[in-house]
Coordinates of C-alpha atoms in Angstrom, one line a residue:
Chain A
M3 CA 0.0 0.0 0.0
F4 CA 1.3 3.4 -1.0
W5 CA 0.6 6.9 0.3
N6 CA 2.3 8.6 -2.7
K7 CA 2.7 5.9 -5.2
E8 CA 4.0 8.2 -7.9
M9 CA 7.0 9.3 -5.8
E10 CA 7.5 6.0 -4.0
T11 CA 7.8 4.0 -7.3
I12 CA 9.5 6.7 -9.3
S13 CA 12.0 5.5 -11.9
V14 CA 15.5 5.5 -10.5
E15 CA 16.7 7.7 -13.4
R16 CA 14.0 10.3 -12.7
L17 CA 14.7 10.1 -8.9
R18 CA 18.4 10.9 -9.5
E19 CA 17.5 13.9 -11.6
L20 CA 15.2 15.1 -8.9
Q21 CA 17.8 14.6 -6.2
L22 CA 20.4 16.5 -8.2
E23 CA 18.1 19.3 -8.9
R24 CA 17.2 19.5 -5.2
L25 CA 20.7 19.1 -4.0
K26 CA 22.0 22.0 -6.1
K27 CA 19.2 24.1 -4.7
V28 CA 19.7 23.2 -1.1
V29 CA 23.5 23.7 -1.3
K30 CA 23.1 27.2 -2.7
Y31 CA 20.4 27.9 -0.1
A32 CA 22.5 26.7 2.8
Y33 CA 25.6 28.5 1.5
E34 CA 23.8 31.8 1.2
R35 CA 21.8 31.7 4.4
V36 CA 23.8 29.8 7.1
P37 CA 27.2 31.3 8.0
Y38 CA 28.4 27.9 9.2
Y39 CA 28.1 26.4 5.7
K40 CA 29.6 29.4 4.0
K41 CA 32.7 29.2 6.3
K42 CA 33.0 25.5 5.8
F43 CA 32.7 25.8 2.0
D44 CA 35.2 28.7 1.8
E45 CA 37.7 26.8 3.9
V46 CA 37.9 24.1 1.2
G47 CA 37.4 26.5 -1.6
L48 CA 34.1 25.1 -2.7
K49 CA 31.4 27.1 -4.4
P50 CA 27.7 26.0 -4.7
E51 CA 28.1 26.0 -8.5
D52 CA 30.8 23.3 -8.2
I53 CA 28.1 20.8 -7.4
R54 CA 27.2 19.6 -10.9
T55 CA 26.4 15.9 -10.4
L56 CA 25.2 13.8 -7.5
D57 CA 28.7 12.5 -7.2
D58 CA 30.0 16.0 -6.5
I59 CA 28.4 15.7 -3.1
K60 CA 31.7 14.2 -2.0
Y61 CA 33.3 17.6 -2.0
I62 CA 31.0 19.0 0.6
P63 CA 32.5 18.9 4.1
Y64 CA 30.7 16.7 6.7
T65 CA 28.6 18.1 9.4
S66 CA 28.8 16.6 12.9
K67 CA 26.7 16.7 16.0
A68 CA 29.6 18.7 17.6
D69 CA 29.3 21.3 14.9
L70 CA 25.6 21.7 15.7
R71 CA 26.3 22.1 19.4
E72 CA 28.7 24.8 18.8
V73 CA 26.1 27.0 17.2
Y74 CA 23.5 26.4 20.0
P75 CA 20.7 27.4 19.9
F76 CA 19.8 28.9 16.6
G77 CA 23.1 29.2 14.7
M78 CA 22.1 26.7 12.0
F79 CA 18.8 28.3 11.2
A80 CA 18.4 29.4 7.6
V81 CA 15.3 31.5 8.2
P82 CA 14.3 34.2 10.7
L83 CA 12.4 32.8 13.7
S84 CA 9.2 34.3 12.4
E85 CA 9.3 31.7 9.7
I86 CA 9.9 28.9 12.2
V87 CA 6.6 27.3 13.4
E88 CA 8.0 24.6 15.7
I89 CA 11.1 23.8 17.6
H90 CA 12.4 20.4 18.6
S91 CA 15.5 19.5 20.5
S92 CA 17.6 16.5 21.5
S93 CA 17.9 15.8 25.2
G94 CA 21.4 16.9 25.5
T95 CA 22.4 14.0 27.7
T96 CA 25.8 13.9 26.1
G97 CA 26.5 17.6 25.9
K98 CA 24.6 20.7 24.8
P99 CA 21.4 19.9 23.2
V100 CA 20.9 20.3 19.4
V101 CA 18.1 22.6 18.4
M102 CA 16.1 22.2 15.2
G103 CA 13.5 24.6 13.8
Y104 CA 10.8 23.6 11.3
T105 CA 9.2 26.0 8.8
R106 CA 5.6 25.4 7.8
G107 CA 7.1 23.7 4.7
D108 CA 9.2 21.4 6.8
I109 CA 6.2 20.3 8.8
G110 CA 4.6 19.6 5.4
V111 CA 7.5 17.3 4.5
W112 CA 7.4 15.6 7.9
K113 CA 3.6 14.9 7.5
E114 CA 4.3 13.5 4.0
V115 CA 7.1 11.2 5.0
M116 CA 5.3 10.0 8.1
A117 CA 2.1 9.4 6.2
R118 CA 4.1 7.3 3.8
S119 CA 5.7 5.5 6.7
I120 CA 2.5 4.7 8.4
T121 CA 0.9 3.6 5.1
M122 CA 3.8 1.2 4.4
M123 CA 2.5 -0.9 7.3
G124 CA -0.9 -1.2 5.6
V125 CA -2.4 1.4 8.0
T126 CA -5.4 3.4 6.8
K127 CA -7.9 5.9 8.2
E128 CA -9.9 2.9 9.5
D129 CA -7.1 2.2 12.0
I130 CA -6.7 3.3 15.6
V131 CA -3.2 4.5 16.2
Q132 CA -1.9 4.7 19.8
I133 CA 1.2 6.8 20.0
A134 CA 3.3 5.9 23.1
Y135 CA 6.3 7.9 22.1
G136 CA 6.9 11.0 24.2
Y137 CA 5.2 14.1 23.0
G138 CA 7.2 17.3 23.5
L139 CA 10.7 18.4 22.4
F140 CA 11.4 14.8 21.5
T141 CA 10.4 14.3 17.8
G142 CA 8.9 10.8 18.3
G143 CA 5.4 11.7 19.6
L144 CA 4.6 14.6 17.2
G145 CA 6.2 13.0 14.2
F146 CA 3.8 10.0 14.4
H147 CA 1.0 12.3 15.3
Y148 CA 1.5 14.3 12.1
G149 CA 1.7 11.2 10.0
A150 CA -1.4 9.6 11.5
L151 CA -3.3 12.9 11.2
T152 CA -2.4 13.1 7.5
V153 CA -3.5 9.6 6.9
G154 CA -6.7 10.3 8.8
A155 CA -6.4 7.4 11.3
T156 CA -7.9 7.7 14.7
I157 CA -5.1 9.0 17.0
V158 CA -4.8 8.0 20.6
P159 CA -2.1 10.4 21.8
A160 CA -1.1 8.5 24.9
S161 CA 2.5 9.8 25.0
A162 CA 5.1 7.8 26.9
G163 CA 4.7 6.2 30.3
N164 CA 1.7 5.2 32.5
T165 CA 1.9 1.6 31.4
R166 CA -1.4 0.4 33.0
R167 CA -3.3 3.1 31.3
Q168 CA -1.7 2.3 27.9
I169 CA -2.9 -1.2 28.1
E170 CA -6.4 -0.2 29.3
L171 CA -6.6 2.2 26.3
M172 CA -5.5 -0.5 23.9
R173 CA -8.0 -2.9 25.3
D174 CA -11.0 -0.5 25.6
F175 CA -10.5 1.5 22.4
G176 CA -9.4 -1.5 20.3
T177 CA -6.1 0.1 19.3
T178 CA -4.9 -1.6 16.1
V179 CA -1.5 0.1 15.7
L180 CA 1.1 0.8 18.4
C181 CA 4.0 3.2 18.1
C182 CA 6.7 3.2 20.7
T183 CA 10.3 2.1 21.4
P184 CA 10.8 -1.7 21.0
S185 CA 11.9 -2.1 24.6
Y186 CA 8.7 -0.4 25.8
A187 CA 6.6 -2.7 23.6
L188 CA 8.1 -5.7 25.4
Y189 CA 7.5 -4.1 28.7
L190 CA 3.9 -3.4 27.8
A191 CA 3.4 -7.1 26.9
E192 CA 5.0 -8.3 30.1
Y193 CA 3.0 -5.8 32.2
A194 CA -0.3 -6.7 30.6
K195 CA 0.2 -10.3 31.3
D196 CA 1.9 -10.3 34.7
E197 CA 0.2 -7.3 36.3
M198 CA -3.2 -7.1 34.7
G199 CA -3.8 -10.7 33.6
I200 CA -4.4 -9.6 30.0
E201 CA -2.9 -11.9 27.4
P202 CA -1.3 -9.3 25.0
S203 CA -2.3 -11.4 21.9
T204 CA -6.0 -10.8 22.7
L205 CA -5.5 -7.1 22.0
K206 CA -6.6 -6.0 18.5
L207 CA -3.1 -4.8 17.5
K208 CA -2.1 -5.7 14.0
A209 CA 1.0 -3.5 13.4
G210 CA 3.6 -1.6 15.4
S211 CA 6.2 0.9 14.4
F212 CA 9.2 0.7 16.6
G213 CA 12.4 2.7 16.8
A214 CA 14.4 5.4 18.5
E215 CA 16.7 2.8 19.9
M216 CA 18.7 -0.1 18.7
W217 CA 17.0 -3.5 18.5
T218 CA 17.5 -6.9 17.0
E219 CA 15.6 -9.4 14.8
E220 CA 15.2 -11.5 17.9
M221 CA 13.3 -8.7 19.6
R222 CA 11.2 -8.2 16.5
K223 CA 10.2 -11.9 16.6
E224 CA 9.5 -11.7 20.3
I225 CA 7.3 -8.6 20.0
E226 CA 5.4 -10.1 17.0
K227 CA 4.8 -13.3 18.9
R228 CA 3.6 -11.7 22.1
F229 CA 1.2 -9.3 20.6
G230 CA 0.4 -11.2 17.4
L231 CA 1.2 -8.1 15.3
K232 CA 3.7 -7.2 12.6
A233 CA 6.6 -5.1 13.9
Y234 CA 8.2 -2.5 11.7
N235 CA 11.4 -0.6 12.0
V236 CA 11.2 3.2 11.8
Y237 CA 14.3 5.3 11.4
G238 CA 14.8 9.0 12.0
L239 CA 16.8 11.5 14.0
T240 CA 16.0 15.0 15.2
E241 CA 18.9 16.5 13.2
I242 CA 17.3 15.4 10.0
I243 CA 13.6 15.6 10.7
G244 CA 12.7 13.1 13.4
P245 CA 11.0 9.8 12.7
G246 CA 10.1 9.3 9.0
V247 CA 13.6 9.5 7.4
G248 CA 12.9 5.9 6.6
H249 CA 10.5 3.1 7.4
E250 CA 10.1 -0.6 6.6
C251 CA 7.4 -1.8 4.2
Q252 CA 5.5 -5.0 4.6
A253 CA 8.3 -7.1 3.1
Q254 CA 10.2 -6.2 6.4
Q255 CA 13.5 -6.4 4.4
G256 CA 15.1 -3.1 5.3
I257 CA 14.2 0.5 5.8
H258 CA 13.2 2.5 2.8
I259 CA 14.8 5.9 2.9
Q260 CA 12.6 8.7 1.7
E261 CA 15.2 9.6 -0.8
D262 CA 13.4 12.4 -2.5
H263 CA 13.8 14.3 0.8
F264 CA 16.9 12.7 2.4
Y265 CA 19.9 11.7 0.4
P266 CA 21.8 8.8 1.9
E267 CA 25.5 7.9 1.7
I268 CA 27.5 5.3 3.5
I269 CA 31.0 6.2 4.6
E270 CA 34.0 4.5 6.3
P271 CA 33.7 6.2 9.7
E272 CA 37.5 6.5 10.3
T273 CA 38.6 7.8 6.9
G274 CA 35.4 9.5 5.7
E275 CA 35.8 7.6 2.4
I276 CA 32.5 6.9 0.6
L277 CA 31.7 3.2 0.5
P278 CA 30.0 1.4 -2.4
E279 CA 26.4 0.0 -2.0
G280 CA 26.3 -3.0 0.2
R281 CA 29.2 -2.2 2.4
T282 CA 28.7 -1.5 6.0
G283 CA 29.6 1.9 7.4
E284 CA 28.2 5.1 8.8
L285 CA 25.1 6.6 7.4
V286 CA 25.4 10.2 6.2
L287 CA 22.3 12.1 5.3
T288 CA 21.7 15.3 3.4
T289 CA 18.3 17.0 3.6
L290 CA 17.1 17.9 0.1
T291 CA 14.1 19.9 0.9
K292 CA 14.4 21.3 4.4
E293 CA 14.1 25.0 4.9
G294 CA 14.5 25.7 8.6
V295 CA 17.7 23.9 9.2
P296 CA 19.2 22.5 6.0
M297 CA 21.6 19.7 6.8
L298 CA 24.4 18.9 4.4
R299 CA 26.1 15.5 4.8
F300 CA 25.2 15.0 8.4
R301 CA 27.1 12.2 10.1
T302 CA 24.5 10.2 11.9
R303 CA 27.0 7.9 13.7
D304 CA 24.6 5.1 12.9
I305 CA 26.1 2.0 11.3
T306 CA 24.3 0.3 8.5
A307 CA 24.6 -0.6 4.8
L308 CA 22.6 0.2 1.7
I309 CA 20.8 -2.8 0.4
T310 CA 21.2 -3.5 -3.2
G311 CA 18.5 -4.8 -5.4
E312 CA 14.8 -4.1 -5.7
C313 CA 12.2 -4.6 -3.0
S314 CA 9.3 -6.8 -3.6
C315 CA 6.9 -4.0 -2.5
G316 CA 7.6 -2.1 -5.7
R317 CA 9.2 0.9 -4.1
T318 CA 12.3 2.2 -5.8
L319 CA 13.5 4.2 -2.8
R320 CA 16.6 2.6 -1.6
R321 CA 16.8 0.6 1.7
V322 CA 19.2 0.5 4.5
K323 CA 19.6 -2.4 6.9
R324 CA 18.5 -2.1 10.5
I325 CA 20.9 0.1 12.5
Q326 CA 23.7 -2.2 13.7
G327 CA 25.6 0.1 16.1
R328 CA 27.0 3.5 16.7
S329 CA 30.2 4.4 15.0
D330 CA 31.5 5.7 18.4
D331 CA 31.3 2.2 19.8
M332 CA 32.8 0.6 16.8
I333 CA 36.1 -1.3 17.0
K334 CA 38.1 -2.4 14.1
V335 CA 40.1 -5.6 14.3
R336 CA 42.1 -6.9 11.4
G337 CA 40.0 -4.6 9.2
V338 CA 36.7 -6.0 10.4
M339 CA 34.2 -3.7 12.0
L340 CA 32.7 -5.0 15.2
F341 CA 30.6 -3.8 18.1
P342 CA 30.7 -4.8 21.7
Y343 CA 27.0 -5.5 21.7
Q344 CA 27.5 -8.3 19.1
I345 CA 29.9 -10.0 21.4
E346 CA 27.5 -9.5 24.3
K347 CA 24.7 -11.1 22.4
A348 CA 26.8 -14.1 21.5
I349 CA 27.8 -14.6 25.1
L350 CA 24.2 -14.2 26.3
E351 CA 23.2 -16.9 23.8
V352 CA 25.7 -19.4 25.2
Q353 CA 25.4 -18.6 28.9
G354 CA 21.7 -17.6 29.1
V355 CA 22.6 -14.9 31.7
E356 CA 23.5 -11.3 31.3
P357 CA 27.3 -11.4 30.8
H358 CA 30.1 -9.4 32.4
Y359 CA 32.8 -9.3 29.8
Q360 CA 35.7 -7.2 28.5
I361 CA 37.3 -7.0 25.1
I362 CA 41.0 -6.6 25.1
L363 CA 42.8 -5.7 21.8
T364 CA 46.5 -6.3 21.4
R365 CA 48.9 -6.3 18.5
P366 CA 51.7 -8.7 19.5
H367 CA 53.2 -9.4 16.1
H368 CA 51.8 -6.7 13.9
L369 CA 48.5 -8.6 13.8
D370 CA 45.5 -7.7 15.9
E371 CA 44.6 -10.2 18.6
I372 CA 41.3 -10.0 20.3
E373 CA 40.7 -11.5 23.7
V374 CA 37.3 -11.6 25.3
Q375 CA 37.4 -12.1 29.1
V376 CA 34.1 -13.5 30.4
E377 CA 33.3 -13.7 34.0
V378 CA 32.2 -17.1 35.2
S379 CA 28.9 -16.9 36.9
K380 CA 27.4 -19.1 39.5
E381 CA 25.2 -20.6 36.9
T382 CA 27.9 -21.4 34.5
F383 CA 30.6 -22.7 36.9
S384 CA 31.1 -26.4 36.8
D385 CA 33.4 -28.6 38.9
D386 CA 34.3 -30.4 35.7
V387 CA 37.2 -29.2 33.6
K388 CA 35.8 -30.6 30.4
T389 CA 32.6 -28.7 30.9
M390 CA 34.5 -25.5 31.5
E391 CA 36.7 -26.0 28.5
G392 CA 33.6 -26.8 26.5
L393 CA 32.1 -23.5 27.7
K394 CA 35.1 -21.6 26.6
K395 CA 35.1 -23.3 23.2
K396 CA 31.4 -22.7 22.7
L397 CA 31.8 -19.0 23.5
E398 CA 34.7 -18.7 21.1
K399 CA 32.7 -20.4 18.4
R400 CA 29.6 -18.4 18.9
I401 CA 31.5 -15.1 19.0
E402 CA 33.4 -16.1 15.8
E403 CA 30.1 -16.9 14.1
T404 CA 28.6 -13.6 15.1
V405 CA 31.5 -11.2 14.4
G406 CA 33.3 -13.2 11.7
I407 CA 36.7 -13.2 13.3
R408 CA 38.4 -15.6 15.7
V409 CA 38.7 -14.5 19.3
A410 CA 40.3 -16.1 22.3
V411 CA 38.0 -16.4 25.3
T412 CA 39.4 -16.3 28.8
L413 CA 37.2 -17.3 31.7
V414 CA 37.8 -15.0 34.6
E415 CA 36.5 -14.8 38.2
P416 CA 33.3 -13.0 38.9
K417 CA 33.6 -9.4 39.7
S418 CA 37.2 -9.4 38.6
L419 CA 36.4 -7.0 35.7
P420 CA 36.1 -3.4 36.5
R421 CA 32.7 -1.9 37.1
S422 CA 32.3 1.8 36.6
E423 CA 29.6 4.2 37.8
G424 CA 27.6 4.4 34.6
K425 CA 28.5 2.4 31.6
A426 CA 30.9 -0.5 31.9
K427 CA 34.2 -0.1 30.1
R428 CA 33.9 -2.9 27.6
V429 CA 36.9 -2.3 25.4
I430 CA 40.6 -2.0 26.4
D431 CA 42.7 -1.2 23.4
K432 CA 46.3 -1.9 24.0
R433 CA 47.3 -1.7 20.3
G434 CA 48.6 1.9 20.7
L435 CA 46.8 3.0 17.5
S436 CA 45.5 6.2 18.7
Chain B
M11 CA 27.6 -42.3 51.7
K12 CA 28.2 -39.3 49.4
I13 CA 30.3 -36.6 50.8
K14 CA 30.5 -32.9 49.9
Q15 CA 33.4 -31.6 48.0
L16 CA 33.8 -27.9 47.6
S17 CA 35.1 -26.6 44.2
V18 CA 36.3 -23.1 43.6
F19 CA 37.0 -21.4 40.3
L20 CA 40.4 -19.9 40.2
E21 CA 41.8 -17.6 37.6
N22 CA 45.4 -18.3 36.8
K23 CA 46.5 -15.2 38.6
K24 CA 49.3 -14.7 41.1
G25 CA 48.0 -15.0 44.7
R26 CA 44.6 -16.3 44.0
L27 CA 45.1 -19.7 45.6
Y28 CA 46.6 -18.0 48.6
E29 CA 43.7 -15.6 48.9
A30 CA 41.2 -18.5 48.7
L31 CA 43.0 -20.4 51.4
S32 CA 43.4 -17.3 53.6
V33 CA 39.6 -16.9 53.6
L34 CA 39.2 -20.5 54.8
A35 CA 41.9 -20.0 57.5
K36 CA 40.2 -16.9 58.8
E37 CA 36.9 -18.9 59.0
G38 CA 38.6 -21.7 60.9
I39 CA 38.0 -24.2 58.1
N40 CA 40.2 -27.3 58.1
I41 CA 41.2 -28.8 54.8
R42 CA 41.2 -32.6 54.7
A43 CA 42.3 -33.0 51.1
L44 CA 42.9 -30.7 48.2
T45 CA 43.7 -30.9 44.5
I46 CA 43.9 -28.4 41.7
A47 CA 42.9 -29.2 38.1
D48 CA 44.4 -26.6 35.9
T49 CA 44.2 -25.5 32.3
S50 CA 46.2 -22.8 30.6
D51 CA 44.0 -19.9 31.9
F52 CA 42.0 -21.2 34.9
G53 CA 42.1 -23.8 37.6
I54 CA 39.5 -25.6 39.6
L55 CA 40.4 -26.1 43.2
R56 CA 38.7 -29.1 44.8
M57 CA 38.7 -29.7 48.5
I58 CA 37.3 -31.8 51.2
V59 CA 36.9 -29.6 54.3
N60 CA 35.5 -30.0 57.7
N61 CA 32.5 -27.7 57.0
A62 CA 31.7 -27.4 53.3
D63 CA 28.7 -25.1 53.7
A64 CA 30.5 -22.6 56.0
A65 CA 33.5 -22.7 53.7
K66 CA 31.3 -22.0 50.6
R67 CA 29.6 -19.1 52.3
A68 CA 32.9 -17.5 53.3
L69 CA 34.4 -17.9 49.9
E70 CA 31.3 -16.5 48.1
E71 CA 31.1 -13.5 50.4
T72 CA 34.6 -12.6 49.3
G73 CA 33.7 -13.0 45.6
F74 CA 34.8 -16.5 44.7
T75 CA 32.6 -18.8 42.5
T76 CA 32.1 -22.1 44.2
K77 CA 30.1 -25.2 43.9
I78 CA 29.4 -28.2 46.1
T79 CA 29.7 -31.5 44.3
N80 CA 29.1 -34.9 45.6
V81 CA 31.9 -37.4 45.7
V82 CA 32.7 -40.7 47.5
A83 CA 35.6 -41.3 49.8
I84 CA 36.9 -44.8 50.2
G85 CA 39.5 -46.3 52.4
V86 CA 42.1 -48.3 50.6
K87 CA 44.7 -50.5 52.3
D88 CA 48.1 -48.9 52.1
R89 CA 49.7 -51.7 50.1
P90 CA 50.6 -52.2 46.4
G91 CA 47.5 -53.0 44.3
G92 CA 45.1 -51.5 46.8
L93 CA 43.7 -48.8 44.5
A94 CA 43.9 -51.0 41.4
E95 CA 41.5 -53.5 43.0
V96 CA 38.9 -50.8 43.5
L97 CA 39.3 -49.5 39.9
K98 CA 38.9 -53.0 38.6
Y99 CA 35.4 -53.3 40.3
L100 CA 34.4 -50.0 38.7
Y101 CA 35.8 -51.0 35.3
E102 CA 33.8 -54.2 35.4
A103 CA 30.7 -52.3 36.3
D104 CA 31.2 -49.9 33.4
I105 CA 31.7 -46.9 35.6
N106 CA 33.9 -44.1 34.4
V107 CA 36.1 -42.2 36.8
E108 CA 36.1 -38.5 36.2
Y109 CA 38.8 -37.7 38.7
L110 CA 40.3 -38.9 41.9
Y111 CA 42.8 -37.8 44.5
A112 CA 44.1 -39.4 47.6
F113 CA 45.5 -38.6 51.0
V114 CA 46.9 -40.8 53.8
E115 CA 45.0 -40.6 57.1
K116 CA 46.8 -39.9 60.3
S117 CA 47.3 -43.5 61.5
G118 CA 49.0 -44.2 58.2
E119 CA 47.3 -47.6 57.7
E120 CA 44.9 -46.5 55.1
A121 CA 44.8 -44.2 52.1
V122 CA 41.7 -42.2 51.7
V123 CA 40.7 -41.9 48.0
V124 CA 38.3 -39.2 46.9
L125 CA 36.4 -40.3 43.8
R126 CA 34.1 -38.7 41.3
T127 CA 32.5 -41.0 38.8
N128 CA 29.8 -40.7 36.2
N129 CA 27.4 -42.6 38.4
L130 CA 27.9 -42.1 42.1
D131 CA 24.9 -44.2 43.3
K132 CA 26.1 -47.2 41.3
T133 CA 29.6 -46.7 42.5
I134 CA 28.4 -46.8 46.1
D135 CA 26.4 -50.0 45.5
I136 CA 29.2 -51.8 43.7
L137 CA 31.9 -50.9 46.3
S138 CA 29.7 -51.7 49.3
Q139 CA 29.0 -55.1 47.8
R140 CA 32.7 -55.7 47.4
G141 CA 33.3 -54.8 51.0
I142 CA 35.3 -51.6 50.2
K143 CA 35.2 -49.2 53.1
L144 CA 33.2 -46.0 52.3
F145 CA 33.5 -43.0 54.6
D146 CA 30.5 -41.0 55.6
S147 CA 30.8 -37.2 55.8
Q148 CA 30.9 -37.1 59.5
T149 CA 33.9 -39.5 59.6
I150 CA 35.7 -37.5 56.9
E151 CA 35.1 -34.2 58.6
N152 CA 36.5 -35.6 61.9
I153 CA 39.6 -37.3 60.5

């Protein structure tokens, strides 16, 4: 099902023309109106006219989250505040918040891409959409609200929290579509069953749009099983527009990026080199139509890959894989990218308990070695040497299968790995690379 | 006739065995017999002590991973062929020995062999039938 079939199934050739036309326009617009871009362009001697093909985008300097923080609050705005109709902001948990302003036109784009996103799940005006993302400065709640409003569905603007009430609303109103974070969806299912005696599969939910945090295929299966719905991946970020940058269709084979509005590239996070389609790297996005805060080559820090080939749904808009990690957490060993959470997942699968572990990288003979120290838990300790050696081998095998490189597992005593106040320090890099 | 053996996971790290034994010393635990099974990066310390539950508690409170496993302790005449005879009975009964360790009791007449097999109940049956002396936990704790 399509919201805007003409655009969503546009020929690739025509789409590239449109993207180029829009890219040239937004580059000129940003250069003329945002001092930050003018300065960046001038530093590398680039003029907006130099962008003649889509390929030329590679000459444009990247924009990072740090750049946005520096100009807090309104330094990136391309229009006077009188033209801004809405402001959203990131939480600023890792520094100064990032502030984004939307013009009336931007809200129009947001409504369009969110209407497409919601329609991709087969949702129509007949549906009852419960939005359990937070409403407010966070883009999740209002983004879905605008989309559902545009589609004409019945909105239940529950916002985040108040779990018991969420479930009562779902039950009493017959909610058919749930929008929230995947971890909250699982919590809702558990709460309904354990605290209220309501079997989640008896609710009328048929679809759910989940995002705003990293999740896995296993979680998808779990959510689908518990509620008896189809779970879809939504992608977005405040810096670009909020939710609606991309969404999964009913094929559930990757996230279609709304390419006529957001131009995707995948780069090697360390070198900034552009990677060919299919390779895994950091997603970089350029807004092609945004007026309030045009964003040129924004480094999302999200790790994914462009999926090659056509989607069975008929959309020509390219897809990306589900987000596999943050480039900040990435470690590179023997040229292979890996993430601590992949190793954590592998250990969890073998041990069945939340693991305490540490990854130690060394380079003894000009070749990277990776050691994973895993704390032996009460549950996994056996008096039998064979069993313990077996556990070690199983861990090594499962981790190798998951990350694609051989690792050495060392079993260590419980609580022997350092615990820090907030996040545990998972990676010790002794290679002396940086 | 099963007796409690206390096993402790030890990382191959300087001083860890000492630390574990210090905990037991402080707790007033007496060690009857002890063995270490070691691999390249960890070891398993196995002990028969006079109070396995108290020893376990003390070790866990100080952060060690422990486990109580059942074993049998048999008395073997201190003469050539004493242990071989016992193993022959087990072999004939198709019982596999996972590990064993031995110590000589104070009088010196008898060796005490601690034995873990793949079937402890059957081990006890076979050895009792053959008249092999099996220690109960109280006797072992009081040696």
